[in-house]
Amino acid sequence: MLVFTRRRHDAIVIGDGIEVRVLRIGRDGVRLGVVAPIHVPVHRSEIYAQICEANRRAANGATDSTVLAEILKPQ
Amino acid sequence: MNRSSLARHQEPAPDSDRRAANVVSFANGLPGFEACRGFVLLAAEHGGLQYLTSVEGPSASFLVVDPRRVQPGYRCQLSDADRHALRVADDETLLWLSLVTVETDGTVAVNLRAPIVINPAQMLGQQVIPYESLYPLRHVLLKG
């Protein structure tokens, strides 16, 4: 892993067109600004990990549509 | 439907074949299923529901439902990046789908946080991860 010391308003550049800038340094967190090309997805890693996990659970669950069809049936 | 006929790790078909076979292209796959780049929608046995089933890359199949059937008034904002990825023009009708999980104890939950959005005009799809969402990742419809 590359490790940098950055101060407020400093940035790093990744590849062609991705910039990560330190906007604010607080007691509990660092506020970052990310500039990236429109085709490069940028997500908070823990949210992405949660969605990976939820997708795996969905794929591994039962695939019978009967129960859901019953729940959604018009009353 | 006959899911057993879907071979594992199939190669991508040429574009013309993909269109003919109603294959929706997912440029980044789905989170956790990044190698799944092509999906088809198959009718489920009941209730007008569908399966989103991988036909390129590893095999995977998801029971899906329109989030508005689960949560009337459901709304979700597409970012500029989402609109770009799906090549959305202003007047296109998009297909919104939420992944359903049927857990081992019988609990049925729907992912309203990160919907699948498909642009049928371009046969492009992706799972949208809104920066902020009103809805949970695990919206429980039935407790097991």
JSON list of C-alpha atoms in Angstrom, two decimals:
[
{"chain": "A", "resi": 1, "resn": "MET", "atom": "CA", "xyz": [0.00, 0.00, 0.00]},
{"chain": "A", "resi": 2, "resn": "LEU", "atom": "CA", "xyz": [1.22, 3.47, -0.85]},
{"chain": "A", "resi": 3, "resn": "VAL", "atom": "CA", "xyz": [1.09, 5.80, 2.15]},
{"chain": "A", "resi": 4, "resn": "PHE", "atom": "CA", "xyz": [1.04, 9.59, 1.88]},
{"chain": "A", "resi": 5, "resn": "THR", "atom": "CA", "xyz": [1.00, 12.42, 4.39]},
{"chain": "A", "resi": 6, "resn": "ARG", "atom": "CA", "xyz": [-1.46, 15.05, 3.16]},
{"chain": "A", "resi": 7, "resn": "ARG", "atom": "CA", "xyz": [-2.58, 18.31, 4.73]},
{"chain": "A", "resi": 8, "resn": "ARG", "atom": "CA", "xyz": [-5.82, 20.16, 4.27]},
{"chain": "A", "resi": 9, "resn": "HIS", "atom": "CA", "xyz": [-6.39, 21.10, 0.59]},
{"chain": "A", "resi": 10, "resn": "ASP", "atom": "CA", "xyz": [-3.66, 18.67, -0.54]},
{"chain": "A", "resi": 11, "resn": "ALA", "atom": "CA", "xyz": [-4.60, 16.01, -3.08]},
{"chain": "A", "resi": 12, "resn": "ILE", "atom": "CA", "xyz": [-3.36, 12.88, -4.75]},
{"chain": "A", "resi": 13, "resn": "VAL", "atom": "CA", "xyz": [-3.88, 11.99, -8.39]},
{"chain": "A", "resi": 14, "resn": "ILE", "atom": "CA", "xyz": [-4.62, 8.44, -9.51]},
{"chain": "A", "resi": 15, "resn": "GLY", "atom": "CA", "xyz": [-4.12, 7.49, -13.14]},
{"chain": "A", "resi": 16, "resn": "ASP", "atom": "CA", "xyz": [-5.74, 9.67, -15.75]},
{"chain": "A", "resi": 17, "resn": "GLY", "atom": "CA", "xyz": [-8.31, 12.03, -14.31]},
{"chain": "A", "resi": 18, "resn": "ILE", "atom": "CA", "xyz": [-8.91, 10.78, -10.76]},
{"chain": "A", "resi": 19, "resn": "GLU", "atom": "CA", "xyz": [-8.16, 13.21, -7.95]},
{"chain": "A", "resi": 20, "resn": "VAL", "atom": "CA", "xyz": [-8.74, 12.73, -4.23]},
{"chain": "A", "resi": 21, "resn": "ARG", "atom": "CA", "xyz": [-8.47, 15.91, -2.15]},
{"chain": "A", "resi": 22, "resn": "VAL", "atom": "CA", "xyz": [-8.52, 16.43, 1.61]},
{"chain": "A", "resi": 23, "resn": "LEU", "atom": "CA", "xyz": [-11.21, 19.07, 2.23]},
{"chain": "A", "resi": 24, "resn": "ARG", "atom": "CA", "xyz": [-11.45, 19.08, 5.99]},
{"chain": "A", "resi": 25, "resn": "ILE", "atom": "CA", "xyz": [-9.82, 17.28, 8.88]},
{"chain": "A", "resi": 26, "resn": "GLY", "atom": "CA", "xyz": [-12.04, 16.82, 11.90]},
{"chain": "A", "resi": 27, "resn": "ARG", "atom": "CA", "xyz": [-11.66, 15.04, 15.20]},
{"chain": "A", "resi": 28, "resn": "ASP", "atom": "CA", "xyz": [-13.60, 11.95, 14.06]},
{"chain": "A", "resi": 29, "resn": "GLY", "atom": "CA", "xyz": [-13.17, 12.01, 10.33]},
{"chain": "A", "resi": 30, "resn": "VAL", "atom": "CA", "xyz": [-11.57, 13.36, 7.23]},
{"chain": "A", "resi": 31, "resn": "ARG", "atom": "CA", "xyz": [-13.73, 14.89, 4.52]},
{"chain": "A", "resi": 32, "resn": "LEU", "atom": "CA", "xyz": [-12.52, 13.93, 1.05]},
{"chain": "A", "resi": 33, "resn": "GLY", "atom": "CA", "xyz": [-13.48, 15.25, -2.35]},
{"chain": "A", "resi": 34, "resn": "VAL", "atom": "CA", "xyz": [-13.21, 12.88, -5.31]},
{"chain": "A", "resi": 35, "resn": "VAL", "atom": "CA", "xyz": [-13.07, 13.93, -8.94]},
{"chain": "A", "resi": 36, "resn": "ALA", "atom": "CA", "xyz": [-13.31, 11.00, -11.34]},
{"chain": "A", "resi": 37, "resn": "PRO", "atom": "CA", "xyz": [-14.36, 10.42, -14.96]},
{"chain": "A", "resi": 38, "resn": "ILE", "atom": "CA", "xyz": [-18.08, 9.72, -15.29]},
{"chain": "A", "resi": 39, "resn": "HIS", "atom": "CA", "xyz": [-17.49, 6.05, -16.16]},
{"chain": "A", "resi": 40, "resn": "VAL", "atom": "CA", "xyz": [-15.51, 5.37, -12.98]},
{"chain": "A", "resi": 41, "resn": "PRO", "atom": "CA", "xyz": [-17.83, 4.28, -10.15]},
{"chain": "A", "resi": 42, "resn": "VAL", "atom": "CA", "xyz": [-16.99, 5.79, -6.76]},
{"chain": "A", "resi": 43, "resn": "HIS", "atom": "CA", "xyz": [-18.56, 4.30, -3.63]},
{"chain": "A", "resi": 44, "resn": "ARG", "atom": "CA", "xyz": [-17.99, 4.26, 0.08]},
{"chain": "A", "resi": 45, "resn": "SER", "atom": "CA", "xyz": [-16.32, 0.87, 0.59]},
{"chain": "A", "resi": 46, "resn": "GLU", "atom": "CA", "xyz": [-18.52, -0.31, 3.46]},
{"chain": "A", "resi": 47, "resn": "ILE", "atom": "CA", "xyz": [-21.71, 0.39, 1.46]},
{"chain": "A", "resi": 48, "resn": "TYR", "atom": "CA", "xyz": [-20.33, -1.47, -1.53]},
{"chain": "A", "resi": 49, "resn": "ALA", "atom": "CA", "xyz": [-19.38, -4.40, 0.75]},
{"chain": "A", "resi": 50, "resn": "GLN", "atom": "CA", "xyz": [-22.89, -4.46, 2.25]},
{"chain": "A", "resi": 51, "resn": "ILE", "atom": "CA", "xyz": [-24.44, -4.61, -1.21]},
{"chain": "A", "resi": 52, "resn": "CYS", "atom": "CA", "xyz": [-22.05, -7.42, -2.25]},
{"chain": "A", "resi": 53, "resn": "GLU", "atom": "CA", "xyz": [-23.12, -9.36, 0.82]},
{"chain": "A", "resi": 54, "resn": "ALA", "atom": "CA", "xyz": [-26.84, -8.70, 0.21]},
{"chain": "A", "resi": 55, "resn": "ASN", "atom": "CA", "xyz": [-26.48, -9.82, -3.43]},
{"chain": "A", "resi": 56, "resn": "ARG", "atom": "CA", "xyz": [-24.77, -13.05, -2.39]},
{"chain": "A", "resi": 57, "resn": "ARG", "atom": "CA", "xyz": [-27.56, -13.75, 0.10]},
{"chain": "A", "resi": 58, "resn": "ALA", "atom": "CA", "xyz": [-30.17, -13.07, -2.60]},
{"chain": "A", "resi": 59, "resn": "ALA", "atom": "CA", "xyz": [-28.44, -15.46, -5.04]},
{"chain": "A", "resi": 60, "resn": "ASN", "atom": "CA", "xyz": [-28.06, -18.17, -2.41]},
{"chain": "A", "resi": 61, "resn": "GLY", "atom": "CA", "xyz": [-31.59, -17.97, -1.07]},
{"chain": "A", "resi": 62, "resn": "ALA", "atom": "CA", "xyz": [-34.52, -20.06, -2.17]},
{"chain": "A", "resi": 63, "resn": "THR", "atom": "CA", "xyz": [-35.70, -19.09, -5.65]},
{"chain": "A", "resi": 64, "resn": "ASP", "atom": "CA", "xyz": [-39.31, -20.21, -5.36]},
{"chain": "A", "resi": 65, "resn": "SER", "atom": "CA", "xyz": [-41.59, -17.34, -6.39]},
{"chain": "A", "resi": 66, "resn": "THR", "atom": "CA", "xyz": [-44.70, -18.77, -4.68]},
{"chain": "A", "resi": 67, "resn": "VAL", "atom": "CA", "xyz": [-44.28, -17.06, -1.31]},
{"chain": "A", "resi": 68, "resn": "LEU", "atom": "CA", "xyz": [-43.60, -13.62, -2.75]},
{"chain": "A", "resi": 69, "resn": "ALA", "atom": "CA", "xyz": [-46.46, -13.96, -5.25]},
{"chain": "A", "resi": 70, "resn": "GLU", "atom": "CA", "xyz": [-48.76, -14.77, -2.32]},
{"chain": "A", "resi": 71, "resn": "ILE", "atom": "CA", "xyz": [-47.58, -11.71, -0.34]},
{"chain": "A", "resi": 72, "resn": "LEU", "atom": "CA", "xyz": [-48.06, -9.39, -3.29]},
{"chain": "A", "resi": 73, "resn": "LYS", "atom": "CA", "xyz": [-51.44, -10.74, -4.32]},
{"chain": "A", "resi": 74, "resn": "PRO", "atom": "CA", "xyz": [-54.05, -7.96, -4.46]},
{"chain": "A", "resi": 75, "resn": "GLN", "atom": "CA", "xyz": [-56.28, -8.13, -1.41]},
{"chain": "B", "resi": 1, "resn": "MET", "atom": "CA", "xyz": [-37.51, -22.12, -17.06]},
{"chain": "B", "resi": 2, "resn": "ASN", "atom": "CA", "xyz": [-34.58, -24.44, -17.25]},
{"chain": "B", "resi": 3, "resn": "ARG", "atom": "CA", "xyz": [-31.69, -23.02, -15.32]},
{"chain": "B", "resi": 4, "resn": "SER", "atom": "CA", "xyz": [-29.71, -26.24, -15.41]},
{"chain": "B", "resi": 5, "resn": "SER", "atom": "CA", "xyz": [-29.18, -25.71, -19.14]},
{"chain": "B", "resi": 6, "resn": "LEU", "atom": "CA", "xyz": [-27.14, -22.56, -18.49]},
{"chain": "B", "resi": 7, "resn": "ALA", "atom": "CA", "xyz": [-23.49, -23.49, -18.74]},
{"chain": "B", "resi": 8, "resn": "ARG", "atom": "CA", "xyz": [-21.07, -21.98, -16.26]},
{"chain": "B", "resi": 9, "resn": "HIS", "atom": "CA", "xyz": [-18.58, -19.35, -17.47]},
{"chain": "B", "resi": 10, "resn": "GLN", "atom": "CA", "xyz": [-20.08, -18.85, -20.89]},
{"chain": "B", "resi": 11, "resn": "GLU", "atom": "CA", "xyz": [-18.27, -16.59, -23.29]},
{"chain": "B", "resi": 12, "resn": "PRO", "atom": "CA", "xyz": [-19.87, -13.28, -24.33]},
{"chain": "B", "resi": 13, "resn": "ALA", "atom": "CA", "xyz": [-21.82, -13.60, -27.56]},
{"chain": "B", "resi": 14, "resn": "PRO", "atom": "CA", "xyz": [-21.41, -11.06, -30.41]},
{"chain": "B", "resi": 15, "resn": "ASP", "atom": "CA", "xyz": [-23.60, -7.95, -30.05]},
{"chain": "B", "resi": 16, "resn": "SER", "atom": "CA", "xyz": [-26.14, -8.99, -32.70]},
{"chain": "B", "resi": 17, "resn": "ASP", "atom": "CA", "xyz": [-26.63, -12.37, -31.01]},
{"chain": "B", "resi": 18, "resn": "ARG", "atom": "CA", "xyz": [-26.98, -10.71, -27.61]},
{"chain": "B", "resi": 19, "resn": "ARG", "atom": "CA", "xyz": [-29.79, -8.48, -28.86]},
{"chain": "B", "resi": 20, "resn": "ALA", "atom": "CA", "xyz": [-31.60, -11.38, -30.45]},
{"chain": "B", "resi": 21, "resn": "ALA", "atom": "CA", "xyz": [-31.35, -13.33, -27.21]},
{"chain": "B", "resi": 22, "resn": "ASN", "atom": "CA", "xyz": [-32.56, -10.35, -25.11]},
{"chain": "B", "resi": 23, "resn": "VAL", "atom": "CA", "xyz": [-29.30, -10.23, -23.17]},
{"chain": "B", "resi": 24, "resn": "VAL", "atom": "CA", "xyz": [-28.98, -7.13, -21.00]},
{"chain": "B", "resi": 25, "resn": "SER", "atom": "CA", "xyz": [-25.37, -5.97, -20.69]},
{"chain": "B", "resi": 26, "resn": "PHE", "atom": "CA", "xyz": [-24.06, -5.03, -17.24]},
{"chain": "B", "resi": 27, "resn": "ALA", "atom": "CA", "xyz": [-20.70, -3.31, -17.86]},
{"chain": "B", "resi": 28, "resn": "ASN", "atom": "CA", "xyz": [-19.55, -3.78, -14.25]},
{"chain": "B", "resi": 29, "resn": "GLY", "atom": "CA", "xyz": [-21.53, -6.89, -13.38]},
{"chain": "B", "resi": 30, "resn": "LEU", "atom": "CA", "xyz": [-23.24, -6.68, -10.00]},
{"chain": "B", "resi": 31, "resn": "PRO", "atom": "CA", "xyz": [-21.41, -6.01, -6.72]},
{"chain": "B", "resi": 32, "resn": "GLY", "atom": "CA", "xyz": [-20.22, -9.44, -5.58]},
{"chain": "B", "resi": 33, "resn": "PHE", "atom": "CA", "xyz": [-20.83, -10.78, -9.10]},
{"chain": "B", "resi": 34, "resn": "GLU", "atom": "CA", "xyz": [-18.49, -8.53, -11.07]},
{"chain": "B", "resi": 35, "resn": "ALA", "atom": "CA", "xyz": [-17.79, -11.19, -13.70]},
{"chain": "B", "resi": 36, "resn": "CYS", "atom": "CA", "xyz": [-21.49, -11.52, -14.61]},
{"chain": "B", "resi": 37, "resn": "ARG", "atom": "CA", "xyz": [-21.74, -9.17, -17.58]},
{"chain": "B", "resi": 38, "resn": "GLY", "atom": "CA", "xyz": [-24.88, -10.44, -19.30]},
{"chain": "B", "resi": 39, "resn": "PHE", "atom": "CA", "xyz": [-28.29, -11.20, -17.83]},
{"chain": "B", "resi": 40, "resn": "VAL", "atom": "CA", "xyz": [-31.69, -12.23, -19.15]},
{"chain": "B", "resi": 41, "resn": "LEU", "atom": "CA", "xyz": [-35.07, -11.74, -17.50]},
{"chain": "B", "resi": 42, "resn": "LEU", "atom": "CA", "xyz": [-37.12, -14.90, -17.27]},
{"chain": "B", "resi": 43, "resn": "ALA", "atom": "CA", "xyz": [-40.74, -15.11, -16.17]},
{"chain": "B", "resi": 44, "resn": "ALA", "atom": "CA", "xyz": [-41.18, -16.72, -12.77]},
{"chain": "B", "resi": 45, "resn": "GLU", "atom": "CA", "xyz": [-43.86, -19.31, -12.16]},
{"chain": "B", "resi": 46, "resn": "HIS", "atom": "CA", "xyz": [-46.10, -17.04, -10.12]},
{"chain": "B", "resi": 47, "resn": "GLY", "atom": "CA", "xyz": [-47.38, -13.54, -9.60]},
{"chain": "B", "resi": 48, "resn": "GLY", "atom": "CA", "xyz": [-45.88, -11.85, -12.65]},
{"chain": "B", "resi": 49, "resn": "LEU", "atom": "CA", "xyz": [-42.46, -12.01, -11.00]},
{"chain": "B", "resi": 50, "resn": "GLN", "atom": "CA", "xyz": [-39.18, -12.47, -12.83]},
{"chain": "B", "resi": 51, "resn": "TYR", "atom": "CA", "xyz": [-35.73, -13.98, -12.48]},
{"chain": "B", "resi": 52, "resn": "LEU", "atom": "CA", "xyz": [-32.64, -12.01, -13.42]},
{"chain": "B", "resi": 53, "resn": "THR", "atom": "CA", "xyz": [-30.35, -14.77, -14.58]},
{"chain": "B", "resi": 54, "resn": "SER", "atom": "CA", "xyz": [-26.69, -14.58, -15.59]},
{"chain": "B", "resi": 55, "resn": "VAL", "atom": "CA", "xyz": [-25.91, -15.93, -19.05]},
{"chain": "B", "resi": 56, "resn": "GLU", "atom": "CA", "xyz": [-22.28, -14.75, -19.27]},
{"chain": "B", "resi": 57, "resn": "GLY", "atom": "CA", "xyz": [-19.69, -15.41, -16.59]},
{"chain": "B", "resi": 58, "resn": "PRO", "atom": "CA", "xyz": [-20.48, -17.40, -13.44]},
{"chain": "B", "resi": 59, "resn": "SER", "atom": "CA", "xyz": [-24.04, -18.65, -13.08]},
{"chain": "B", "resi": 60, "resn": "ALA", "atom": "CA", "xyz": [-26.27, -16.64, -10.74]},
{"chain": "B", "resi": 61, "resn": "SER", "atom": "CA", "xyz": [-30.00, -16.10, -10.56]},
{"chain": "B", "resi": 62, "resn": "PHE", "atom": "CA", "xyz": [-32.07, -13.60, -8.59]},
{"chain": "B", "resi": 63, "resn": "LEU", "atom": "CA", "xyz": [-35.78, -13.37, -7.95]},
{"chain": "B", "resi": 64, "resn": "VAL", "atom": "CA", "xyz": [-36.73, -9.75, -8.70]},
{"chain": "B", "resi": 65, "resn": "VAL", "atom": "CA", "xyz": [-39.76, -7.53, -8.23]},
{"chain": "B", "resi": 66, "resn": "ASP", "atom": "CA", "xyz": [-40.65, -3.97, -9.22]},
{"chain": "B", "resi": 67, "resn": "PRO", "atom": "CA", "xyz": [-39.97, -1.97, -6.02]},
{"chain": "B", "resi": 68, "resn": "ARG", "atom": "CA", "xyz": [-43.21, -0.02, -6.58]},
{"chain": "B", "resi": 69, "resn": "ARG", "atom": "CA", "xyz": [-45.18, -3.23, -6.02]},
{"chain": "B", "resi": 70, "resn": "VAL", "atom": "CA", "xyz": [-43.56, -3.51, -2.61]},
{"chain": "B", "resi": 71, "resn": "GLN", "atom": "CA", "xyz": [-43.42, 0.17, -1.70]},
{"chain": "B", "resi": 72, "resn": "PRO", "atom": "CA", "xyz": [-46.01, 2.35, -3.44]},
{"chain": "B", "resi": 73, "resn": "GLY", "atom": "CA", "xyz": [-44.52, 5.76, -4.20]},
{"chain": "B", "resi": 74, "resn": "TYR", "atom": "CA", "xyz": [-41.03, 4.33, -4.37]},
{"chain": "B", "resi": 75, "resn": "ARG", "atom": "CA", "xyz": [-38.64, 6.81, -5.89]},
{"chain": "B", "resi": 76, "resn": "CYS", "atom": "CA", "xyz": [-34.93, 6.80, -6.45]},
{"chain": "B", "resi": 77, "resn": "GLN", "atom": "CA", "xyz": [-32.70, 9.40, -8.08]},
{"chain": "B", "resi": 78, "resn": "LEU", "atom": "CA", "xyz": [-30.29, 8.40, -10.82]},
{"chain": "B", "resi": 79, "resn": "SER", "atom": "CA", "xyz": [-26.95, 10.18, -10.75]},
{"chain": "B", "resi": 80, "resn": "ASP", "atom": "CA", "xyz": [-25.37, 11.65, -13.87]},
{"chain": "B", "resi": 81, "resn": "ALA", "atom": "CA", "xyz": [-22.96, 8.71, -13.82]},
{"chain": "B", "resi": 82, "resn": "ASP", "atom": "CA", "xyz": [-25.89, 6.25, -13.72]},
{"chain": "B", "resi": 83, "resn": "ARG", "atom": "CA", "xyz": [-27.63, 8.02, -16.61]},
{"chain": "B", "resi": 84, "resn": "HIS", "atom": "CA", "xyz": [-24.40, 8.01, -18.58]},
{"chain": "B", "resi": 85, "resn": "ALA", "atom": "CA", "xyz": [-23.76, 4.30, -17.93]},
{"chain": "B", "resi": 86, "resn": "LEU", "atom": "CA", "xyz": [-27.32, 3.39, -18.97]},
{"chain": "B", "resi": 87, "resn": "ARG", "atom": "CA", "xyz": [-27.30, 5.87, -21.89]},
{"chain": "B", "resi": 88, "resn": "VAL", "atom": "CA", "xyz": [-30.58, 7.33, -20.69]},
{"chain": "B", "resi": 89, "resn": "ALA", "atom": "CA", "xyz": [-32.27, 9.91, -22.89]},
{"chain": "B", "resi": 90, "resn": "ASP", "atom": "CA", "xyz": [-35.04, 12.00, -21.36]},
{"chain": "B", "resi": 91, "resn": "ASP", "atom": "CA", "xyz": [-38.02, 10.10, -22.66]},
{"chain": "B", "resi": 92, "resn": "GLU", "atom": "CA", "xyz": [-36.94, 6.54, -22.12]},
{"chain": "B", "resi": 93, "resn": "THR", "atom": "CA", "xyz": [-38.89, 4.18, -19.93]},
{"chain": "B", "resi": 94, "resn": "LEU", "atom": "CA", "xyz": [-36.64, 2.40, -17.51]},
{"chain": "B", "resi": 95, "resn": "LEU", "atom": "CA", "xyz": [-37.24, -0.92, -15.84]},
{"chain": "B", "resi": 96, "resn": "TRP", "atom": "CA", "xyz": [-36.74, -0.92, -12.07]},
{"chain": "B", "resi": 97, "resn": "LEU", "atom": "CA", "xyz": [-36.18, -4.17, -10.21]},
{"chain": "B", "resi": 98, "resn": "SER", "atom": "CA", "xyz": [-35.36, -5.05, -6.62]},
{"chain": "B", "resi": 99, "resn": "LEU", "atom": "CA", "xyz": [-33.56, -8.22, -5.61]},
{"chain": "B", "resi": 100, "resn": "VAL", "atom": "CA", "xyz": [-35.55, -10.53, -3.35]},
{"chain": "B", "resi": 101, "resn": "THR", "atom": "CA", "xyz": [-33.95, -12.74, -0.71]},
{"chain": "B", "resi": 102, "resn": "VAL", "atom": "CA", "xyz": [-35.81, -15.76, 0.59]},
{"chain": "B", "resi": 103, "resn": "GLU", "atom": "CA", "xyz": [-33.81, -16.69, 3.69]},
{"chain": "B", "resi": 104, "resn": "THR", "atom": "CA", "xyz": [-33.46, -20.19, 5.13]},
{"chain": "B", "resi": 105, "resn": "ASP", "atom": "CA", "xyz": [-35.95, -19.46, 7.92]},
{"chain": "B", "resi": 106, "resn": "GLY", "atom": "CA", "xyz": [-38.53, -18.34, 5.36]},
{"chain": "B", "resi": 107, "resn": "THR", "atom": "CA", "xyz": [-38.00, -14.61, 5.84]},
{"chain": "B", "resi": 108, "resn": "VAL", "atom": "CA", "xyz": [-38.65, -12.73, 2.61]},
{"chain": "B", "resi": 109, "resn": "ALA", "atom": "CA", "xyz": [-36.72, -9.46, 2.23]},
{"chain": "B", "resi": 110, "resn": "VAL", "atom": "CA", "xyz": [-36.39, -7.01, -0.66]},
{"chain": "B", "resi": 111, "resn": "ASN", "atom": "CA", "xyz": [-33.39, -4.78, -1.37]},
{"chain": "B", "resi": 112, "resn": "LEU", "atom": "CA", "xyz": [-34.93, -1.32, -1.86]},
{"chain": "B", "resi": 113, "resn": "ARG", "atom": "CA", "xyz": [-31.62, 0.45, -1.23]},
{"chain": "B", "resi": 114, "resn": "ALA", "atom": "CA", "xyz": [-29.78, -0.60, -4.37]},
{"chain": "B", "resi": 115, "resn": "PRO", "atom": "CA", "xyz": [-32.20, -1.31, -7.24]},
{"chain": "B", "resi": 116, "resn": "ILE", "atom": "CA", "xyz": [-31.33, -2.82, -10.60]},
{"chain": "B", "resi": 117, "resn": "VAL", "atom": "CA", "xyz": [-32.13, -0.36, -13.39]},
{"chain": "B", "resi": 118, "resn": "ILE", "atom": "CA", "xyz": [-32.42, -1.54, -17.00]},
{"chain": "B", "resi": 119, "resn": "ASN", "atom": "CA", "xyz": [-32.71, 0.66, -20.07]},
{"chain": "B", "resi": 120, "resn": "PRO", "atom": "CA", "xyz": [-34.60, -1.61, -22.50]},
{"chain": "B", "resi": 121, "resn": "ALA", "atom": "CA", "xyz": [-33.94, 0.70, -25.46]},
{"chain": "B", "resi": 122, "resn": "GLN", "atom": "CA", "xyz": [-30.19, 0.10, -25.11]},
{"chain": "B", "resi": 123, "resn": "MET", "atom": "CA", "xyz": [-30.32, -3.29, -23.35]},
{"chain": "B", "resi": 124, "resn": "LEU", "atom": "CA", "xyz": [-28.05, -1.88, -20.65]},
{"chain": "B", "resi": 125, "resn": "GLY", "atom": "CA", "xyz": [-28.41, -2.46, -16.95]},
{"chain": "B", "resi": 126, "resn": "GLN", "atom": "CA", "xyz": [-26.68, -1.76, -13.69]},
{"chain": "B", "resi": 127, "resn": "GLN", "atom": "CA", "xyz": [-27.24, -1.91, -9.97]},
{"chain": "B", "resi": 128, "resn": "VAL", "atom": "CA", "xyz": [-27.66, 1.65, -8.74]},
{"chain": "B", "resi": 129, "resn": "ILE", "atom": "CA", "xyz": [-26.05, 2.58, -5.44]},
{"chain": "B", "resi": 130, "resn": "PRO", "atom": "CA", "xyz": [-27.60, 5.94, -4.51]},
{"chain": "B", "resi": 131, "resn": "TYR", "atom": "CA", "xyz": [-25.43, 8.20, -2.40]},
{"chain": "B", "resi": 132, "resn": "GLU", "atom": "CA", "xyz": [-28.37, 8.72, -0.09]},
{"chain": "B", "resi": 133, "resn": "SER", "atom": "CA", "xyz": [-31.48, 6.56, 0.04]},
{"chain": "B", "resi": 134, "resn": "LEU", "atom": "CA", "xyz": [-34.74, 6.59, 1.96]},
{"chain": "B", "resi": 135, "resn": "TYR", "atom": "CA", "xyz": [-34.96, 2.82, 1.76]},
{"chain": "B", "resi": 136, "resn": "PRO", "atom": "CA", "xyz": [-33.30, -0.12, 3.51]},
{"chain": "B", "resi": 137, "resn": "LEU", "atom": "CA", "xyz": [-31.05, -2.79, 2.06]},
{"chain": "B", "resi": 138, "resn": "ARG", "atom": "CA", "xyz": [-33.25, -5.38, 3.74]},
{"chain": "B", "resi": 139, "resn": "HIS", "atom": "CA", "xyz": [-36.93, -4.46, 3.66]},
{"chain": "B", "resi": 140, "resn": "VAL", "atom": "CA", "xyz": [-38.64, -7.41, 5.36]},
{"chain": "B", "resi": 141, "resn": "LEU", "atom": "CA", "xyz": [-41.94, -8.41, 3.73]},
{"chain": "B", "resi": 142, "resn": "LEU", "atom": "CA", "xyz": [-42.51, -11.58, 5.70]},
{"chain": "B", "resi": 143, "resn": "LYS", "atom": "CA", "xyz": [-40.88, -12.77, 8.91]},
{"chain": "B", "resi": 144, "resn": "GLY", "atom": "CA", "xyz": [-39.82, -16.42, 8.90]}
]
